[in-house]
Short mmCIF file of C-alpha atoms in Angstrom, two decimals:
data_model
loop_
_atom_site.label_atom_id
_atom_site.label_comp_id
_atom_site.label_asym_id
_atom_site.label_seq_id
_atom_site.Cartn_x
_atom_site.Cartn_y
_atom_site.Cartn_z
CA MET A 1 -59.57 45.91 -15.61
CA GLN A 2 -61.55 49.13 -15.12
CA SER A 3 -64.27 49.81 -12.33
CA PRO A 4 -67.58 50.85 -14.29
CA THR A 5 -67.94 53.72 -11.88
CA HIS A 6 -64.96 56.05 -13.58
CA GLN A 7 -61.63 56.07 -15.43
CA VAL A 8 -58.53 56.83 -13.84
CA THR A 9 -56.87 60.26 -15.07
CA ASN A 10 -54.29 62.92 -13.68
CA GLN A 11 -52.37 59.78 -11.81
CA VAL A 12 -48.62 60.16 -12.34
CA LYS A 13 -47.07 57.01 -13.69
CA PRO A 14 -43.85 56.02 -11.53
CA LEU A 15 -40.62 57.44 -12.85
CA THR A 16 -38.69 54.60 -14.19
CA ASP A 17 -36.10 53.48 -16.33
CA ASN A 18 -34.05 56.74 -16.31
CA ASN A 19 -30.18 57.24 -15.87
CA LEU A 20 -29.58 58.48 -12.39
CA TYR A 21 -26.03 59.52 -13.28
CA ASN A 22 -26.53 60.90 -16.77
CA ASP A 23 -29.80 62.93 -15.96
CA ASP A 24 -27.69 64.74 -13.08
CA ALA A 25 -25.68 67.44 -14.56
CA ILE A 26 -24.01 68.67 -11.31
CA LEU A 27 -22.79 65.32 -10.51
CA THR A 28 -21.72 64.51 -14.14
CA ALA A 29 -19.92 67.77 -14.29
CA GLY A 30 -18.30 67.23 -10.58
CA VAL A 31 -16.93 64.00 -11.49
CA GLN A 32 -15.00 65.24 -14.59
CA ARG A 33 -13.69 68.39 -12.67
CA LEU A 34 -12.23 66.45 -9.46
CA GLN A 35 -10.42 63.83 -11.34
CA ALA A 36 -13.09 60.86 -11.41
CA GLY A 37 -13.76 61.16 -15.09
CA TRP A 38 -12.16 57.62 -15.81
CA HIS A 39 -14.93 56.04 -13.69
CA ALA A 40 -17.86 57.95 -15.76
CA ALA A 41 -18.60 55.16 -17.78
CA GLU A 42 -18.94 52.75 -14.74
CA LEU A 43 -21.36 55.41 -13.08
CA ALA A 44 -23.57 55.87 -16.35
CA ARG A 45 -23.91 51.94 -16.16
CA TYR A 46 -24.58 52.02 -12.38
CA GLY A 47 -26.95 55.03 -13.19
CA ALA A 48 -29.03 53.00 -15.59
CA GLU A 49 -29.12 50.28 -13.71
CA LEU A 50 -30.46 51.83 -10.32
CA GLY A 51 -32.99 53.61 -12.47
CA ARG A 52 -34.98 50.23 -13.52
CA GLU A 53 -38.17 49.33 -12.27
CA GLU A 54 -37.02 46.07 -10.80
CA ILE A 55 -34.11 47.70 -8.74
CA TRP A 56 -36.69 49.82 -6.93
CA ALA A 57 -38.96 46.91 -6.38
CA LEU A 58 -35.97 45.40 -4.69
CA ALA A 59 -35.52 48.47 -2.49
CA ASP A 60 -39.13 48.53 -1.49
CA ALA A 61 -38.93 44.71 -0.84
CA ALA A 62 -36.06 45.11 1.64
CA ASN A 63 -37.80 47.77 3.74
CA ARG A 64 -41.33 46.07 3.84
CA HIS A 65 -39.53 42.52 5.14
CA ALA A 66 -37.72 43.87 7.83
CA PRO A 67 -34.95 41.73 9.37
CA GLU A 68 -36.11 39.23 11.87
CA LEU A 69 -33.64 37.58 14.98
CA GLN A 70 -33.55 33.90 15.21
CA CYS A 71 -32.03 33.36 18.98
CA PHE A 72 -31.90 29.67 18.69
CA ASP A 73 -32.35 26.97 16.13
CA SER A 74 -34.94 24.08 16.15
CA LEU A 75 -33.09 22.12 18.50
CA GLY A 76 -32.54 24.94 21.00
CA ASN A 77 -29.05 25.77 20.26
CA ARG A 78 -28.43 29.47 20.29
CA ILE A 79 -27.21 30.76 17.12
CA ASP A 80 -28.17 34.47 17.25
CA ALA A 81 -28.59 34.66 13.39
CA VAL A 82 -30.53 38.18 11.62
CA GLU A 83 -32.91 36.71 8.69
CA PHE A 84 -32.89 39.25 5.61
CA HIS A 85 -35.07 39.22 2.64
CA PRO A 86 -33.17 38.21 -0.54
CA ALA A 87 -33.68 41.60 -1.77
CA TRP A 88 -31.39 42.85 1.12
CA HIS A 89 -28.82 40.66 -0.16
CA ALA A 90 -29.12 41.64 -3.64
CA LEU A 91 -28.61 45.17 -3.15
CA LEU A 92 -25.44 44.50 -1.03
CA GLY A 93 -24.10 42.32 -4.16
CA MET A 94 -24.50 45.67 -6.40
CA LEU A 95 -22.62 47.46 -3.62
CA ARG A 96 -20.08 45.22 -3.50
CA ARG A 97 -19.61 44.67 -7.13
CA GLU A 98 -19.38 48.46 -7.71
CA ASN A 99 -16.58 48.44 -5.00
CA LEU A 100 -18.21 51.46 -3.10
CA HIS A 101 -16.97 49.54 0.26
CA ALA A 102 -13.26 49.76 -0.57
CA LEU A 103 -12.50 51.42 -3.87
CA PRO A 104 -10.05 54.03 -2.59
CA TRP A 105 -8.41 51.50 -0.97
CA SER A 106 -7.94 48.91 -3.15
CA ALA A 107 -7.45 50.83 -6.41
CA PRO A 108 -5.94 54.30 -5.15
CA ARG A 109 -5.43 56.53 -8.11
CA PRO A 110 -6.28 60.47 -8.46
CA GLY A 111 -10.09 60.70 -8.08
CA SER A 112 -10.83 57.39 -6.51
CA HIS A 113 -12.55 59.07 -3.52
CA VAL A 114 -15.19 61.08 -5.51
CA ALA A 115 -15.59 58.32 -7.81
CA ARG A 116 -16.86 55.97 -4.78
CA ALA A 117 -18.55 59.46 -3.81
CA ALA A 118 -20.47 59.39 -6.86
CA GLY A 119 -21.35 55.93 -6.67
CA TYR A 120 -22.73 55.79 -3.01
CA PHE A 121 -24.63 58.95 -3.77
CA LEU A 122 -26.26 56.97 -6.82
CA HIS A 123 -27.25 54.17 -4.59
CA ALA A 124 -28.25 56.37 -1.45
CA GLN A 125 -31.13 57.43 -4.00
CA VAL A 126 -32.49 54.24 -4.26
CA GLU A 127 -31.99 52.16 -0.99
CA ALA A 128 -30.35 53.92 2.27
CA GLY A 129 -30.15 50.61 4.51
CA SER A 130 -27.75 48.56 2.48
CA LEU A 131 -25.31 51.61 2.79
CA CYS A 132 -24.60 50.97 6.56
CA PRO A 133 -22.61 48.10 6.67
CA THR A 134 -21.11 49.48 3.33
CA THR A 135 -19.72 52.72 5.41
CA MET A 136 -18.60 50.80 8.26
CA THR A 137 -16.51 48.45 6.20
CA PHE A 138 -15.33 51.27 3.90
CA ALA A 139 -14.28 53.26 7.27
CA SER A 140 -12.80 50.48 8.97
CA ILE A 141 -10.09 49.58 6.35
CA PRO A 142 -7.68 52.62 6.88
CA VAL A 143 -7.65 51.54 10.81
CA LEU A 144 -6.95 48.14 9.95
CA GLN A 145 -4.68 48.85 7.42
CA LYS A 146 -2.07 50.18 10.55
CA GLU A 147 -2.14 46.65 12.08
CA PRO A 148 0.08 44.58 9.73
CA ALA A 149 -0.59 41.21 11.01
CA LEU A 150 -4.16 41.42 11.21
CA PHE A 151 -4.92 43.10 7.96
CA ALA A 152 -2.99 40.88 6.44
CA ALA A 153 -5.35 38.10 7.30
CA LEU A 154 -8.40 39.96 6.15
CA GLN A 155 -7.12 42.09 3.41
CA ALA A 156 -8.52 39.56 0.34
CA LYS A 157 -12.16 39.44 2.01
CA LEU A 158 -12.39 43.15 2.78
CA TYR A 159 -11.36 44.10 -0.94
CA ALA A 160 -13.30 41.07 -2.21
CA CYS A 161 -16.05 42.71 -4.87
CA GLU A 162 -18.51 40.02 -4.27
CA HIS A 163 -21.04 39.85 -1.28
CA ASP A 164 -20.99 36.52 0.90
CA GLY A 165 -23.71 36.48 3.11
CA ARG A 166 -23.51 33.23 4.97
CA ASP A 167 -22.66 33.01 8.36
CA LEU A 168 -19.63 31.35 8.93
CA PRO A 169 -15.95 31.68 10.23
CA LEU A 170 -14.23 33.87 8.34
CA GLY A 171 -11.68 31.36 6.64
CA GLN A 172 -14.70 29.88 5.05
CA LYS A 173 -16.19 32.95 3.31
CA THR A 174 -15.04 34.73 0.21
CA SER A 175 -15.77 38.36 1.67
CA MET A 176 -16.49 40.13 4.76
CA LEU A 177 -18.34 43.15 6.25
CA ILE A 178 -17.42 45.10 9.43
CA GLY A 179 -19.71 46.84 11.56
CA MET A 180 -19.65 49.34 14.75
CA GLY A 181 -20.35 48.71 18.31
CA MET A 182 -19.58 52.01 20.56
CA THR A 183 -22.55 53.54 22.47
CA GLU A 184 -24.09 52.11 25.52
CA LYS A 185 -27.36 52.82 27.29
CA GLN A 186 -25.54 55.16 29.71
CA GLY A 187 -24.11 57.37 27.48
CA GLY A 188 -25.13 57.44 23.77
CA SER A 189 -22.41 59.79 22.02
CA ASP A 190 -20.68 60.49 25.31
CA VAL A 191 -18.67 57.25 24.83
CA ARG A 192 -16.30 58.27 27.85
CA SER A 193 -18.84 56.74 30.08
CA ASN A 194 -18.59 53.52 28.72
CA THR A 195 -18.26 50.39 31.25
CA THR A 196 -17.53 47.54 28.71
CA LEU A 197 -14.47 45.79 30.29
CA ALA A 198 -11.55 44.28 28.31
CA ILE A 199 -9.21 41.67 29.91
CA PRO A 200 -5.86 40.58 28.24
CA LEU A 201 -5.45 36.76 27.80
CA PRO A 202 -2.47 35.25 29.25
CA GLY A 203 0.66 36.54 27.51
CA GLY A 204 0.26 40.33 27.79
CA GLY A 205 -1.87 42.87 26.53
CA GLY A 206 -1.41 46.13 24.64
CA ARG A 207 -1.70 46.35 20.49
CA GLY A 208 -2.33 43.23 18.77
CA ALA A 209 -3.20 41.20 21.74
CA ASP A 210 -6.20 39.04 22.37
CA TYR A 211 -8.69 40.11 25.07
CA LEU A 212 -11.88 39.20 26.28
CA LEU A 213 -14.58 41.52 26.46
CA THR A 214 -17.63 41.59 29.03
CA GLY A 215 -20.30 44.39 28.92
CA HIS A 216 -23.23 45.60 26.36
CA LYS A 217 -24.00 47.79 23.56
CA TRP A 218 -27.28 50.02 22.88
CA PHE A 219 -26.75 50.12 19.15
CA PHE A 220 -24.87 47.38 17.74
CA SER A 221 -24.85 47.98 13.81
CA ALA A 222 -25.67 45.58 11.31
CA PRO A 223 -25.09 42.56 13.76
CA MET A 224 -24.64 40.06 11.15
CA CYS A 225 -21.29 41.51 9.97
CA ASP A 226 -18.00 39.32 10.15
CA ALA A 227 -16.37 41.82 12.75
CA HIS A 228 -17.16 44.65 14.74
CA MET A 229 -15.13 47.48 15.79
CA VAL A 230 -15.85 48.35 19.58
CA LEU A 231 -14.82 50.43 22.10
CA ALA A 232 -14.31 48.74 25.44
CA ARG A 233 -11.90 49.98 28.83
CA THR A 234 -8.75 48.71 29.51
CA GLU A 235 -6.42 50.03 32.73
CA LEU A 236 -5.08 52.94 30.63
CA GLY A 237 -8.82 53.95 29.01
CA LEU A 238 -11.02 53.50 26.43
CA SER A 239 -9.34 51.24 23.62
CA CYS A 240 -10.70 49.99 20.26
CA PHE A 241 -11.26 46.28 19.45
CA PHE A 242 -11.71 44.06 16.54
CA VAL A 243 -14.57 41.51 17.24
CA PRO A 244 -15.11 39.01 14.98
CA ARG A 245 -18.61 37.11 14.85
CA TRP A 246 -16.76 33.86 15.23
CA ARG A 247 -13.79 33.15 17.25
CA PRO A 248 -10.33 31.71 15.93
CA ASP A 249 -11.01 28.15 17.35
CA GLY A 250 -14.32 27.85 15.07
CA ASN A 251 -17.01 28.57 17.83
CA LYS A 252 -19.42 31.50 17.64
CA ASN A 253 -18.11 34.49 19.91
CA THR A 254 -20.04 35.00 22.62
CA VAL A 255 -21.86 38.34 21.32
CA PHE A 256 -25.57 37.83 22.50
CA ILE A 257 -27.97 39.37 20.45
CA GLN A 258 -30.88 41.01 22.86
CA ARG A 259 -33.08 42.39 20.67
CA LEU A 260 -33.36 44.11 16.92
CA LYS A 261 -34.11 47.85 17.28
CA ASP A 262 -37.85 48.82 15.81
CA LYS A 263 -36.45 51.89 13.88
CA LEU A 264 -38.22 54.63 12.34
CA GLY A 265 -36.27 54.44 8.81
CA ASN A 266 -33.51 52.37 7.68
CA ARG A 267 -35.44 49.36 8.34
CA SER A 268 -34.05 47.30 5.89
CA ASN A 269 -30.75 47.21 7.86
CA ALA A 270 -30.61 45.62 11.41
CA SER A 271 -29.45 47.16 14.46
CA SER A 272 -29.32 45.39 17.63
CA GLU A 273 -28.73 45.57 21.01
CA VAL A 274 -25.99 42.94 22.43
CA GLU A 275 -24.28 41.53 25.79
CA PHE A 276 -20.41 40.52 25.57
CA GLU A 277 -19.65 37.55 28.17
CA ASP A 278 -15.99 37.13 27.64
CA ALA A 279 -16.04 37.99 24.10
CA PHE A 280 -12.96 37.60 21.83
CA GLY A 281 -11.41 40.49 20.45
CA ILE A 282 -7.76 42.04 19.20
CA MET A 283 -6.75 45.37 20.13
CA VAL A 284 -6.56 47.95 17.19
CA GLY A 285 -4.43 51.19 17.96
CA ASP A 286 -2.48 51.94 20.92
CA GLU A 287 -4.41 51.37 24.49
CA GLY A 288 -6.04 54.09 25.92
CA ARG A 289 -6.41 55.90 22.73
CA GLY A 290 -9.72 54.25 21.43
CA ILE A 291 -11.69 57.35 20.86
CA ALA A 292 -8.73 58.58 18.82
CA THR A 293 -8.78 55.40 16.73
CA ILE A 294 -12.43 55.53 16.40
CA ILE A 295 -12.41 59.69 15.47
CA GLU A 296 -10.63 58.24 12.33
CA MET A 297 -13.51 56.12 11.25
CA ALA A 298 -15.70 58.72 12.06
CA ASN A 299 -14.37 61.44 9.60
CA HIS A 300 -14.92 58.79 6.66
CA THR A 301 -18.63 57.51 8.44
CA ARG A 302 -19.53 61.27 8.55
CA LEU A 303 -18.68 61.97 4.95
CA ASP A 304 -20.94 59.32 3.95
CA CYS A 305 -23.65 60.96 5.94
CA VAL A 306 -23.45 63.94 3.99
CA ILE A 307 -23.33 62.03 0.65
CA GLY A 308 -26.26 59.68 1.75
CA SER A 309 -28.37 62.86 2.66
CA ALA A 310 -27.51 64.82 -0.51
CA GLY A 311 -28.56 61.60 -2.58
CA LEU A 312 -31.70 61.70 -0.77
CA MET A 313 -32.30 65.22 -1.31
CA ARG A 314 -31.54 64.75 -5.18
CA GLN A 315 -33.97 61.88 -5.51
CA ALA A 316 -36.61 63.46 -3.52
CA LEU A 317 -36.42 66.69 -6.00
CA VAL A 318 -36.27 64.36 -9.00
CA GLN A 319 -39.60 62.55 -7.87
CA ALA A 320 -41.24 65.91 -6.60
CA LEU A 321 -40.42 67.35 -10.32
CA HIS A 322 -41.63 64.53 -12.32
CA HIS A 323 -44.51 64.44 -10.18
CA ALA A 324 -45.33 68.57 -10.84
CA ARG A 325 -44.70 68.04 -14.46
CA HIS A 326 -47.21 65.37 -15.00
CA ARG A 327 -50.03 66.06 -12.17
CA SER A 328 -52.69 69.23 -12.71
CA ALA A 329 -54.45 71.24 -10.64
CA PHE A 330 -56.79 74.23 -10.83
CA GLY A 331 -56.42 73.81 -14.48
CA ALA A 332 -52.60 73.50 -15.13
CA PRO A 333 -49.87 71.11 -14.28
CA LEU A 334 -48.34 71.94 -11.11
CA ALA A 335 -44.87 72.65 -12.61
CA GLU A 336 -46.49 75.61 -14.66
CA GLN A 337 -47.97 77.52 -11.65
CA ALA A 338 -45.70 80.42 -10.17
CA LEU A 339 -45.57 79.16 -6.53
CA MET A 340 -44.65 75.78 -7.15
CA GLN A 341 -42.02 76.81 -9.66
CA ASN A 342 -40.54 78.91 -6.66
CA VAL A 343 -40.57 75.95 -4.50
CA LEU A 344 -39.30 73.81 -6.93
CA THR A 345 -36.53 75.95 -7.76
CA ASP A 346 -35.57 76.79 -4.18
CA LEU A 347 -35.38 72.83 -3.71
CA ALA A 348 -33.17 72.82 -6.81
CA LEU A 349 -30.88 75.32 -5.69
CA GLU A 350 -30.31 73.57 -2.02
CA SER A 351 -29.71 70.20 -3.91
CA GLU A 352 -27.21 71.79 -6.27
CA ALA A 353 -25.40 72.97 -3.41
CA ALA A 354 -25.44 70.15 -1.36
CA THR A 355 -24.13 67.84 -4.38
CA LEU A 356 -21.12 70.42 -4.73
CA LEU A 357 -20.26 70.07 -1.00
CA MET A 358 -20.36 66.50 -0.96
CA LEU A 359 -18.38 66.21 -4.12
CA GLN A 360 -15.57 68.58 -2.60
CA LEU A 361 -15.58 67.01 0.69
CA ALA A 362 -14.60 63.55 -1.06
CA SER A 363 -12.11 65.46 -2.98
CA ALA A 364 -10.46 66.83 0.13
CA PHE A 365 -10.06 63.00 1.30
CA GLU A 366 -7.70 62.86 -1.59
CA ALA A 367 -4.98 64.98 -0.23
CA PRO A 368 -4.70 64.50 3.83
CA ASN A 369 -1.36 66.29 3.60
CA ASP A 370 -2.52 69.47 2.02
CA PRO A 371 -3.06 71.93 4.88
CA LEU A 372 -6.17 73.64 3.13
CA GLN A 373 -7.88 70.19 2.09
CA ARG A 374 -7.21 68.84 5.61
CA ALA A 375 -9.22 71.96 6.93
CA TRP A 376 -11.82 70.77 4.73
CA LYS A 377 -11.72 67.41 5.95
CA ARG A 378 -11.50 68.11 9.30
CA ILE A 379 -13.62 71.25 10.24
CA VAL A 380 -15.97 71.37 7.21
CA THR A 381 -17.09 67.63 7.18
CA PRO A 382 -18.71 67.80 10.81
CA ALA A 383 -20.08 71.14 9.70
CA ALA A 384 -21.68 69.60 6.60
CA LYS A 385 -22.90 66.58 8.29
CA PHE A 386 -24.95 69.09 10.55
CA TRP A 387 -26.23 71.19 7.74
CA ILE A 388 -27.11 68.64 5.06
CA CYS A 389 -28.34 66.37 7.30
CA LYS A 390 -30.58 68.44 8.90
CA ARG A 391 -31.73 69.92 5.85
CA ALA A 392 -32.67 66.65 4.34
CA LEU A 393 -35.29 66.43 7.20
CA GLU A 394 -37.27 69.53 5.65
CA PHE A 395 -36.14 68.98 2.43
CA SER A 396 -37.88 65.56 2.26
CA GLY A 397 -40.96 66.47 3.62
CA GLU A 398 -41.38 69.60 1.14
CA CYS A 399 -41.24 67.09 -1.70
CA MET A 400 -43.28 64.59 0.19
CA GLU A 401 -45.66 67.58 0.23
CA ILE A 402 -45.53 68.17 -3.31
CA TRP A 403 -46.80 64.70 -4.02
CA GLY A 404 -49.63 65.47 -1.92
CA GLY A 405 -51.68 62.37 -0.39
CA ASN A 406 -49.67 60.27 -2.59
CA GLY A 407 -46.64 61.04 -0.96
CA TYR A 408 -47.78 60.06 2.46
CA VAL A 409 -48.68 56.54 1.72
CA GLU A 410 -46.16 53.64 1.17
CA THR A 411 -47.29 53.15 -2.25
CA GLY A 412 -44.81 55.28 -3.33
CA PRO A 413 -40.94 56.12 -2.08
CA MET A 414 -41.82 59.38 -0.60
CA ALA A 415 -42.81 58.20 2.85
CA ARG A 416 -39.64 55.85 2.84
CA PHE A 417 -37.43 58.91 1.82
CA TYR A 418 -38.79 60.83 4.64
CA ARG A 419 -38.68 58.33 7.23
CA GLU A 420 -35.07 57.79 6.31
CA ALA A 421 -34.10 61.13 6.50
CA PRO A 422 -33.35 61.73 10.27
CA VAL A 423 -31.13 58.87 10.71
CA ASN A 424 -28.05 60.45 9.21
CA SER A 425 -28.54 63.47 11.43
CA ILE A 426 -28.61 61.20 14.25
CA TRP A 427 -25.91 58.54 13.76
CA GLU A 428 -22.30 59.10 14.28
CA GLY A 429 -22.91 62.53 16.40
CA SER A 430 -26.14 64.59 16.57
CA GLY A 431 -26.48 68.28 15.65
CA ASN A 432 -24.91 69.45 18.89
CA VAL A 433 -21.97 67.32 18.69
CA MET A 434 -21.36 68.10 15.25
CA CYS A 435 -21.25 71.70 15.94
CA LEU A 436 -18.94 71.12 19.25
CA ASP A 437 -16.58 69.37 17.35
CA VAL A 438 -16.41 71.96 14.64
CA LEU A 439 -15.31 74.34 17.63
CA ARG A 440 -12.67 72.08 18.49
CA ALA A 441 -11.25 71.55 15.13
CA ILE A 442 -11.07 75.27 14.79
CA GLY A 443 -9.20 75.46 17.80
CA ARG A 444 -7.02 72.50 16.97
CA GLU A 445 -6.15 73.88 13.57
CA PRO A 446 -6.32 77.87 13.34
CA GLU A 447 -3.79 77.58 10.75
CA GLY A 448 -5.64 75.60 8.65
CA PHE A 449 -9.21 77.53 9.30
CA THR A 450 -7.30 80.62 8.59
CA LEU A 451 -6.40 79.11 5.17
CA LEU A 452 -9.92 77.90 4.74
CA LEU A 453 -11.23 81.22 5.30
CA GLU A 454 -8.55 82.94 2.94
CA HIS A 455 -9.76 80.48 0.27
CA LEU A 456 -13.36 81.46 0.62
CA HIS A 457 -12.61 85.04 0.06
CA SER A 458 -10.40 84.61 -2.92
CA VAL A 459 -13.01 82.86 -4.75
CA THR A 460 -15.92 84.95 -3.44
CA SER A 461 -14.55 88.35 -3.57
CA GLY A 462 -17.32 89.82 -6.23
CA HIS A 463 -20.01 89.05 -3.58
CA ALA A 464 -20.66 91.61 -1.05
CA SER A 465 -22.96 89.36 0.62
CA ILE A 466 -20.59 86.68 1.31
CA GLY A 467 -18.41 89.21 2.98
CA VAL A 468 -20.94 89.96 5.45
CA MET A 469 -21.02 86.31 6.08
CA LEU A 470 -17.25 86.23 6.48
CA SER A 471 -17.24 88.94 8.78
CA SER A 472 -20.08 87.53 10.60
CA LEU A 473 -18.35 84.24 11.11
CA LYS A 474 -15.08 86.26 12.62
CA ASN A 475 -16.96 88.10 14.94
CA LEU A 476 -18.78 84.75 16.51
CA LEU A 477 -15.32 83.30 16.66
CA SER A 478 -14.05 86.40 18.57
CA THR A 479 -16.47 86.01 21.40
CA PRO A 480 -15.67 84.42 24.89
CA PRO A 481 -15.46 80.34 24.63
CA ASP A 482 -18.81 80.28 26.65
CA GLN A 483 -20.78 82.40 24.13
CA GLN A 484 -19.03 80.42 21.22
CA GLU A 485 -20.84 77.22 22.55
CA ARG A 486 -24.20 79.00 22.95
CA ASN A 487 -23.94 80.25 19.58
CA ALA A 488 -22.30 77.05 17.75
CA ARG A 489 -25.21 76.26 15.67
CA ARG A 490 -25.18 80.04 14.15
CA LEU A 491 -21.34 79.74 13.87
CA VAL A 492 -21.80 76.37 11.98
CA GLN A 493 -24.86 77.57 9.67
CA THR A 494 -23.11 80.53 8.54
CA LEU A 495 -19.68 78.46 7.97
CA ILE A 496 -21.33 76.02 5.79
CA LEU A 497 -23.68 78.40 3.68
CA THR A 498 -20.52 80.53 3.24
CA VAL A 499 -18.92 77.62 1.90
CA GLN A 500 -21.64 76.17 -0.19
CA ALA A 501 -21.80 79.81 -1.64
CA ALA A 502 -18.49 79.78 -2.59
CA LEU A 503 -18.80 76.35 -4.42
CA MET A 504 -21.87 77.82 -6.04
CA ALA A 505 -19.82 80.84 -7.11
CA GLN A 506 -17.28 78.71 -8.39
CA HIS A 507 -18.78 76.05 -10.45
CA ALA A 508 -22.35 77.14 -11.24
CA PRO A 509 -23.26 79.33 -13.64
CA PRO A 510 -23.43 83.16 -12.47
CA THR A 511 -27.11 83.62 -12.84
CA ILE A 512 -27.75 80.24 -10.74
CA ALA A 513 -24.84 81.06 -8.12
CA ASP A 514 -26.49 84.46 -7.81
CA ALA A 515 -29.93 83.07 -7.23
CA PHE A 516 -28.23 80.75 -4.58
CA ILE A 517 -26.09 83.50 -2.58
CA ASP A 518 -28.78 85.88 -2.38
CA SER A 519 -31.50 83.84 -1.28
CA ARG A 520 -29.42 82.43 1.38
CA CYS A 521 -28.15 85.72 2.64
CA ASP A 522 -31.35 87.39 2.43
CA ALA A 523 -32.81 87.85 5.72
CA ALA A 524 -36.28 88.43 4.52
CA ALA A 525 -36.13 84.70 3.26
CA GLY A 526 -37.89 82.29 6.00
CA ARG A 527 -36.70 78.49 6.71
CA VAL A 528 -39.35 77.42 4.28
CA TYR A 529 -38.78 76.74 0.94
CA GLY A 530 -40.21 78.40 -1.87
CA THR A 531 -39.68 82.11 -0.79
CA LEU A 532 -37.27 82.94 -3.22
CA SER A 533 -37.33 86.82 -4.56
CA SER A 534 -39.10 88.06 -7.52
CA GLU A 535 -35.88 89.20 -8.77
CA ILE A 536 -35.05 85.72 -9.80
CA ASN A 537 -36.77 85.91 -13.14
CA ALA A 538 -38.87 83.15 -14.68
CA ASP A 539 -36.17 82.15 -17.38
CA VAL A 540 -33.88 81.93 -14.55
CA GLN A 541 -36.16 79.80 -12.36
CA LYS A 542 -36.75 77.56 -15.37
CA GLN A 543 -32.93 76.96 -15.98
CA ILE A 544 -32.64 76.08 -12.42
CA ARG A 545 -34.87 73.20 -12.37
CA LYS A 546 -33.78 72.02 -15.99
CA ARG A 547 -30.30 71.33 -14.32
CA VAL A 548 -32.19 68.49 -11.96
CA MET A 549 -33.72 66.86 -14.65
CA PRO A 550 -33.75 67.51 -18.55
#
């Protein structure tokens, strides 16, 4: 039906029924290069599924219908249940079916971390909230594997490739999800200020023993998970605990949900505040070594922050490019106008470098005993989390602006992308925390950092501008510690741009690599996108954009 006043023209139809994997030349090449080609057919199938209109409708519904807390049942019994829209469970079912919660642990083989990262990257382009419990479950598995008795009881349910959203004791469920509860009101990222206490039950304490926890958590992620990894204080200091939703005797654990967080984005996922009143928990890891235990999990969760932000950037760019190709203004399609071409090309370079970086980091997790790969994992991962997650904010805003007013309203995906962008920069350590962690990692592993610098120099020896960045990096690290801390963001920015430049030099066509390197080393280029030099000719710019979407 049409109004008699006008016809609708020059509006861009939604991009659907495309294959998110097959259309991504950078991702498909990286999967093959980094030993994950055995998973390509599954990724192509999943990429086609995620591109379907009905899957985008699930993502929209899951975010429009936020989780609701039900503290009591109709009879007045305390149940502390969180109700989700069916779309949420459908999305979790997809993630579970693809084994994105456990692939490298349940089916280890060369390239398994890369295969899992590629699938996670694809899902992140459509719906991000469902990734949160997936990530936490994934990150908990290598920690729980070190607790033989506990892991033996959990392994089948952790590895199961089906989603079981029922709120039941673990013995009655087919699969499980694990969340995290680290931060408290008074501390945030400073978990050393935590006050939650853990008292051992009769029979002794220590690793593997049962405890009762009393205290609170200010952010308790995904409260309907079947268990949470929690930090609490014992006589020897902060320790890590496995706190199930249901006690071994079949009663609900005394973890009381106070309220759900009213968040800016990530609205499909529930985050909560909780109180522990003698809540049952099992110590994981050595007593007093809770932070060290959690750091192992954080390495994986931070990688997922990088992958998720890179995926969001990729899809925001695809949507912007699709819009620019089909929307006309001032007598010509947007994509044919010189200034818009500059913006789109610059965004495409940024997205390609982010994709290469997340794949390389995932590959580094394949070889934990290799000194160079350990440096990538321990030093570059927090640096990448700082940089990619921050760039996602500006990036998604630029892509939304390309859509104009249509991007600012909730009838399309751009507003959701923009609201989603900040979470990865905040969760698992803010920007300052990441930069200080990079400095600590360099100080603890100087030999690994030296190997990393030597590697970067060897693969970029033909690029004088990268040599300048490497020299700048060394100069920043030669300053006194107080100056290093003050300049930590500059140092980490220089490091990650050098790393991205090296990856582009290795894996992108020379003209495209040169465009990235020259623009990121150009002091005249501002922080806004679309300031590429006119020396990058129109043919090269077109080639860069076509790599995003054929």
